[in-house]
Amino acid sequence: MNDYIKKIRGKIGCEKLIHPAARIIIENKVGQVLFIKRKDNELLGIPAGAFEANETIEDCIVREVLEETGIEILHLEVIGISSNPSKETVKYPNKDEIQYFVIEFYSNEWAGIIKADNQEVSEAKFMSTEKAKELPYNEQSAFESLAYYRKYNKVRVS
């Protein structure tokens, strides 16, 4: 948890907090997607993270990808905005509740060697898009947004 959220949590406790965040689908040249395995809950995920004070949303996702996977994003496309409370509200084991407001990105232009950070992520590797079915419900939204973006050449808002 970043310092900004800790400060707010100190004032509001576990009450619902609306929090901006970003997630990204990173695709390689053969159509596989970069998935991560989170250390906190052992679930499959895609690179994502919380917006921090004094950064842009683009800076946020570039930072998160670098921190979690070791690669640098060279080009970003916004593919969706996900803010549906029924999909983006998460209750954590410590009783904290967050409703995420997520900007969803796509990239197939990146540099570096993939290496999980071993703090938040235990594994990072490219796998078949079929693995998206194993993602938490809210993270599956990015794949819906990518399909919509490719079909209509328009950002999906949900």
Coordinates of C-alpha atoms in Angstrom, one line a residue:
M1 CA 0.0 0.0 0.0
N2 CA 1.5 3.4 -1.0
D3 CA 1.9 6.2 1.6
Y4 CA -1.0 8.2 0.2
I5 CA -3.5 5.3 0.7
K6 CA -2.1 4.6 4.2
K7 CA -2.7 8.2 5.1
I8 CA -6.3 8.1 3.9
R9 CA -6.9 4.7 5.5
G10 CA -5.7 6.2 8.8
K11 CA -8.5 8.7 8.6
I12 CA -11.4 6.6 7.1
G13 CA -10.5 3.1 8.3
C14 CA -11.9 0.3 6.2
E15 CA -14.7 2.3 4.6
K16 CA -15.0 2.2 0.8
L17 CA -12.4 4.3 -1.0
I18 CA -12.7 5.2 -4.7
H19 CA -9.2 4.8 -6.1
P20 CA -7.9 5.5 -9.6
A21 CA -5.7 2.7 -11.0
A22 CA -4.4 1.2 -14.3
R23 CA -4.1 -2.3 -15.8
I24 CA -2.5 -3.4 -19.1
I25 CA -2.6 -6.2 -21.6
I26 CA 0.9 -6.7 -23.0
E27 CA 1.1 -8.8 -26.1
N28 CA 4.1 -10.4 -27.8
K29 CA 4.6 -11.0 -31.5
V30 CA 2.9 -14.4 -31.4
G31 CA -0.3 -13.1 -29.7
Q32 CA 0.5 -14.3 -26.2
V33 CA -0.2 -12.1 -23.2
L34 CA 2.0 -11.3 -20.3
F35 CA 0.5 -12.7 -17.1
I36 CA 1.7 -12.4 -13.6
K37 CA 1.2 -14.5 -10.4
R38 CA 0.6 -12.3 -7.4
K39 CA 2.4 -13.1 -4.2
D40 CA -0.3 -11.8 -1.9
N41 CA -3.1 -14.1 -3.0
E42 CA -1.3 -16.5 -5.5
L43 CA -3.8 -15.5 -8.2
L44 CA -3.1 -15.0 -11.9
G45 CA -3.2 -11.4 -13.0
I46 CA -2.1 -8.9 -15.5
P47 CA 0.2 -6.0 -14.6
A48 CA -1.8 -3.3 -12.8
G49 CA -1.5 -0.9 -10.0
A50 CA -2.7 2.1 -8.0
F51 CA -2.3 5.6 -9.2
E52 CA 0.0 7.6 -6.9
A53 CA 0.2 11.3 -6.1
N54 CA 2.1 13.4 -8.5
E55 CA 2.1 11.0 -11.5
T56 CA 0.0 10.7 -14.7
I57 CA -2.0 7.6 -15.3
E58 CA 0.5 6.7 -18.1
D59 CA 3.4 7.1 -15.7
C60 CA 1.5 4.9 -13.3
I61 CA 1.1 1.9 -15.6
V62 CA 4.7 2.2 -17.0
R63 CA 6.0 2.3 -13.4
E64 CA 3.9 -0.7 -12.3
V65 CA 4.9 -2.8 -15.3
L66 CA 8.6 -2.0 -14.7
E67 CA 8.3 -2.8 -11.0
E68 CA 6.3 -6.0 -11.5
T69 CA 8.0 -7.5 -14.6
G70 CA 11.2 -5.6 -15.3
I71 CA 10.2 -4.5 -18.8
E72 CA 9.8 -1.0 -20.1
I73 CA 6.7 -0.1 -22.0
L74 CA 7.5 1.9 -25.2
H75 CA 4.0 2.6 -26.5
L76 CA 0.6 2.7 -24.9
E77 CA -3.0 2.6 -26.2
V78 CA -5.9 3.4 -24.0
I79 CA -8.5 0.7 -24.7
G80 CA -11.0 1.0 -21.9
I81 CA -12.3 2.7 -18.7
S82 CA -13.7 0.4 -16.1
S83 CA -15.6 1.9 -13.2
N84 CA -18.7 -0.3 -12.7
P85 CA -19.1 -0.6 -8.9
S86 CA -20.3 -4.2 -9.2
K87 CA -17.2 -5.2 -11.0
E88 CA -14.6 -2.9 -9.6
T89 CA -15.4 -3.0 -5.9
V90 CA -13.0 -5.2 -4.0
K91 CA -13.1 -6.2 -0.3
Y92 CA -9.7 -7.2 1.0
P93 CA -9.1 -9.8 3.8
N94 CA -8.2 -6.9 6.2
K95 CA -11.7 -5.5 5.6
D96 CA -10.5 -2.6 3.5
E97 CA -13.0 -1.8 0.6
I98 CA -12.0 -0.1 -2.6
Q99 CA -13.9 0.8 -5.7
Y100 CA -11.4 1.1 -8.5
F101 CA -11.7 3.5 -11.4
V102 CA -9.4 1.8 -13.9
I103 CA -7.9 3.1 -17.1
E104 CA -7.1 0.0 -19.2
F105 CA -4.2 0.0 -21.6
Y106 CA -2.7 -2.2 -24.3
S107 CA 0.8 -2.5 -25.6
N108 CA 2.8 -4.7 -27.9
E109 CA 5.9 -2.5 -27.8
W110 CA 8.2 -3.1 -24.9
A111 CA 11.9 -3.6 -24.1
G112 CA 13.9 -5.6 -21.6
I113 CA 14.0 -9.0 -20.1
I114 CA 11.0 -10.3 -18.1
K115 CA 11.8 -10.9 -14.5
A116 CA 9.2 -11.0 -11.7
D117 CA 10.1 -8.6 -8.8
N118 CA 9.6 -11.3 -6.1
Q119 CA 8.0 -8.7 -3.8
E120 CA 4.6 -8.4 -5.3
V121 CA 4.9 -10.9 -8.2
S122 CA 6.4 -14.4 -8.0
E123 CA 6.1 -15.2 -11.7
A124 CA 5.8 -13.2 -15.0
K125 CA 5.5 -14.9 -18.4
F126 CA 3.8 -14.8 -21.7
M127 CA 0.9 -17.3 -22.1
S128 CA -2.1 -18.0 -24.3
T129 CA -5.0 -15.6 -24.1
E130 CA -7.1 -18.6 -22.9
K131 CA -5.5 -17.9 -19.4
A132 CA -7.6 -14.7 -19.2
K133 CA -10.5 -16.9 -18.1
E134 CA -8.6 -17.6 -14.9
L135 CA -8.3 -13.9 -14.0
P136 CA -10.3 -12.2 -11.2
Y137 CA -13.6 -10.9 -12.6
N138 CA -12.5 -7.3 -12.6
E139 CA -9.3 -8.0 -14.5
Q140 CA -11.2 -9.8 -17.3
S141 CA -12.7 -6.4 -18.2
A142 CA -9.4 -5.5 -20.0
F143 CA -9.9 -8.3 -22.4
E144 CA -13.5 -7.3 -23.1
S145 CA -12.2 -3.7 -23.7
L146 CA -9.5 -4.9 -26.1
A147 CA -12.0 -6.9 -28.1
Y148 CA -14.3 -3.9 -28.3
Y149 CA -11.4 -1.6 -29.2
R150 CA -10.3 -3.9 -32.0
K151 CA -13.8 -4.2 -33.4
Y152 CA -14.9 -0.5 -33.1
N153 CA -11.6 1.3 -32.9
K154 CA -13.1 3.0 -29.9
V155 CA -12.4 3.1 -26.1
R156 CA -14.8 0.9 -24.2
V157 CA -16.4 2.6 -21.1
S158 CA -18.0 0.3 -18.6

